[in-house]
Coordinates of C-alpha atoms in Angstrom, one line a residue:
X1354 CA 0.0 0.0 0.0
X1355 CA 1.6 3.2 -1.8
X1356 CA 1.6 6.0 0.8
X1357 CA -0.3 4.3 4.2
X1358 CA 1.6 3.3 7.3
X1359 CA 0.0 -0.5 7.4
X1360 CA 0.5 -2.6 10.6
X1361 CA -1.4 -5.2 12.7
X1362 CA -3.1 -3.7 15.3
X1363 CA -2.8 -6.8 17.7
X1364 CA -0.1 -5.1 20.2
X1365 CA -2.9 -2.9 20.7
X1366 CA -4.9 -5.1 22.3
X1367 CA -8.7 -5.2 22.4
X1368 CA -9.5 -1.9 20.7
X1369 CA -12.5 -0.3 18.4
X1370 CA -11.4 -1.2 14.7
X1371 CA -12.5 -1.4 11.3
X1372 CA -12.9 -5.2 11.0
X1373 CA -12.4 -7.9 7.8
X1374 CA -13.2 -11.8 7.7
X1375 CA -11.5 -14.0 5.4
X1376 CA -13.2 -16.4 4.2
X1377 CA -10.1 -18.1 2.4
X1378 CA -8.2 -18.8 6.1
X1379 CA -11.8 -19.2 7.8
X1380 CA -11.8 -22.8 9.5
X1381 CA -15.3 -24.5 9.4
X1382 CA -16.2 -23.5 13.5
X1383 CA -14.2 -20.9 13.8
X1384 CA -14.4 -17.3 12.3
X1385 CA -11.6 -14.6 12.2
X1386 CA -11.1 -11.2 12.4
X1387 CA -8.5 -9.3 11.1
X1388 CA -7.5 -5.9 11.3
X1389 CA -7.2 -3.5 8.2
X1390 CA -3.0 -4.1 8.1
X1391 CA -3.6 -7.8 7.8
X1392 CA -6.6 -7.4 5.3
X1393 CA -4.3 -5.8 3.0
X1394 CA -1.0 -7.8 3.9
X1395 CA -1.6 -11.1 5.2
X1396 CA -5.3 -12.1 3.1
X1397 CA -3.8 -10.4 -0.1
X1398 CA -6.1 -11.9 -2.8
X1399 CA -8.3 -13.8 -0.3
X1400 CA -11.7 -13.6 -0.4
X1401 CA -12.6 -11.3 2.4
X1402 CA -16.1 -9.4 3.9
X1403 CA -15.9 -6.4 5.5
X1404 CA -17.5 -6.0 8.9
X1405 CA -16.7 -2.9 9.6
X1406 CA -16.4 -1.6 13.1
X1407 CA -16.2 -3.2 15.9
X1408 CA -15.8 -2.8 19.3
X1409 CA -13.3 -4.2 21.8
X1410 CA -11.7 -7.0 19.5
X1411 CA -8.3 -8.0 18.8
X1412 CA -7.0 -8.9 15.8
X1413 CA -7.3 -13.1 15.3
X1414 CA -4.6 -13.3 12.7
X1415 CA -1.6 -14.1 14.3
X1416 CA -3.7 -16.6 16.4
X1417 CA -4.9 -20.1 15.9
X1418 CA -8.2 -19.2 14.7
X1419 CA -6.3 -17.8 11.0
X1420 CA -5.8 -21.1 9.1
X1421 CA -3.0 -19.7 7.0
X1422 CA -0.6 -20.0 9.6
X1423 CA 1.2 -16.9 11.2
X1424 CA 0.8 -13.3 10.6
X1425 CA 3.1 -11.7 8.3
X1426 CA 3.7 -8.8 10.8
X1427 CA 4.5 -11.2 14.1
X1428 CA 6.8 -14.3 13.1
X1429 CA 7.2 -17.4 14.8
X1430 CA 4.3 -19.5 17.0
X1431 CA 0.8 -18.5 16.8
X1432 CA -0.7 -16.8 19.8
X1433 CA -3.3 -17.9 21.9
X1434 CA -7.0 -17.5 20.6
X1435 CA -8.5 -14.1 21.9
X1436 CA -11.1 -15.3 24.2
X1437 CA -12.6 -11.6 25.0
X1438 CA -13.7 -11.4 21.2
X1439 CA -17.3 -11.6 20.2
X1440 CA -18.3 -13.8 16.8
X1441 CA -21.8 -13.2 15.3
X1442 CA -23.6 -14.3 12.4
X1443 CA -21.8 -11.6 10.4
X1444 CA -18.6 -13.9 10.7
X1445 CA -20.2 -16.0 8.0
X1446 CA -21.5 -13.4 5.9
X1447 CA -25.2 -13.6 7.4
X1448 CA -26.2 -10.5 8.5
X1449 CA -30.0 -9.0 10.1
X1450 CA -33.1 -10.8 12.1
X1451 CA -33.9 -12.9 8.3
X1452 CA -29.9 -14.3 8.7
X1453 CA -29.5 -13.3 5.2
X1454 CA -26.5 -12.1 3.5
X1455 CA -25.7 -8.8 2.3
X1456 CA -26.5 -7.8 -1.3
X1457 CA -24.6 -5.0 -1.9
X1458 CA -27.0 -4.3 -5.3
X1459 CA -29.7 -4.4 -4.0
X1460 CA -29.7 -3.9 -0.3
X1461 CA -29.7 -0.8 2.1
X1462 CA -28.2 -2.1 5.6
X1463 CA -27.7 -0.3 9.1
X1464 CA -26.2 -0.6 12.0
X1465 CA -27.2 -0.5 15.2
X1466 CA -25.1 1.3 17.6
X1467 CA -25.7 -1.0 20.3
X1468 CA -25.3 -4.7 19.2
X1469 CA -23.1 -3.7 16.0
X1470 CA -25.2 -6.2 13.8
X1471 CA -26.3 -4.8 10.6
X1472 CA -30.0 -5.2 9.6
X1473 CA -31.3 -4.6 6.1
X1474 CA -33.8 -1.5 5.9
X1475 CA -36.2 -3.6 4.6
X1476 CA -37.0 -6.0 7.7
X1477 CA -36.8 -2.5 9.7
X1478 CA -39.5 -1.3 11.3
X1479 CA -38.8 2.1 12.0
X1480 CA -41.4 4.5 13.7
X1481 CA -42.0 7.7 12.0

């Protein structure tokens, strides 16, 4: 990335952070998040959904919940899984009430400050 100063935000700990899940290194029971540095660096060409922000989550990739091994930012053994992370439905690319995925076509979604899931506008009911 021409420009950006692009790192793993792991040290930080469990921070607020735009969020990614790639689907390429997901294991069948267990999802993972991955910062924006190893989005671009680490999942390169992998197919990844974007979650967008989340609150109080570390980055999975350098952990064994990343089935591509270790993170290119932190060598050597994998760390321990985060066990303060939260995994919804929007780990598997379901997303709303109706568990649907996201169509980005067709589909208006929000989010709700709260609970961070996203709902489609359409199975909103929203008082005027």
């Amino acid at each position: 990335v021409t420009g950006e100063m692009v790192t793993c935000s792991y040290p930080q700990g469990y921070i607020k952070q735009d969020l990614y899940v790639c689907m390429t290194c997901k294991q069948s029971d267990q999802p993972a998040g991955v910062c924006f540095g190893c989005m671009k660096v680490c999942h390169q060409g992998h197919q990844i959904h974007e979650l967008f922000t989340k609150r109080k989550f570390r980055c999975d990739c350098r952990t064994q919940r990343c089935a591509a091994g270790s993170c290119g930012f932190h060598r050597g053994e994998p760390a321990d899984v985060n066990t303060k992370n939260k995994y919804g439905h929007n780990f598997d690319g379901l997303y709303c009430a109706c568990n649907q995925p996201y169509d980005p076509d067709k589909d208006v979604m929000m989010q709700c400050w709260i609970c961070e899931d996203w709902f489609h506008e359409g199975c909103l009911t929203i008082p005027r």
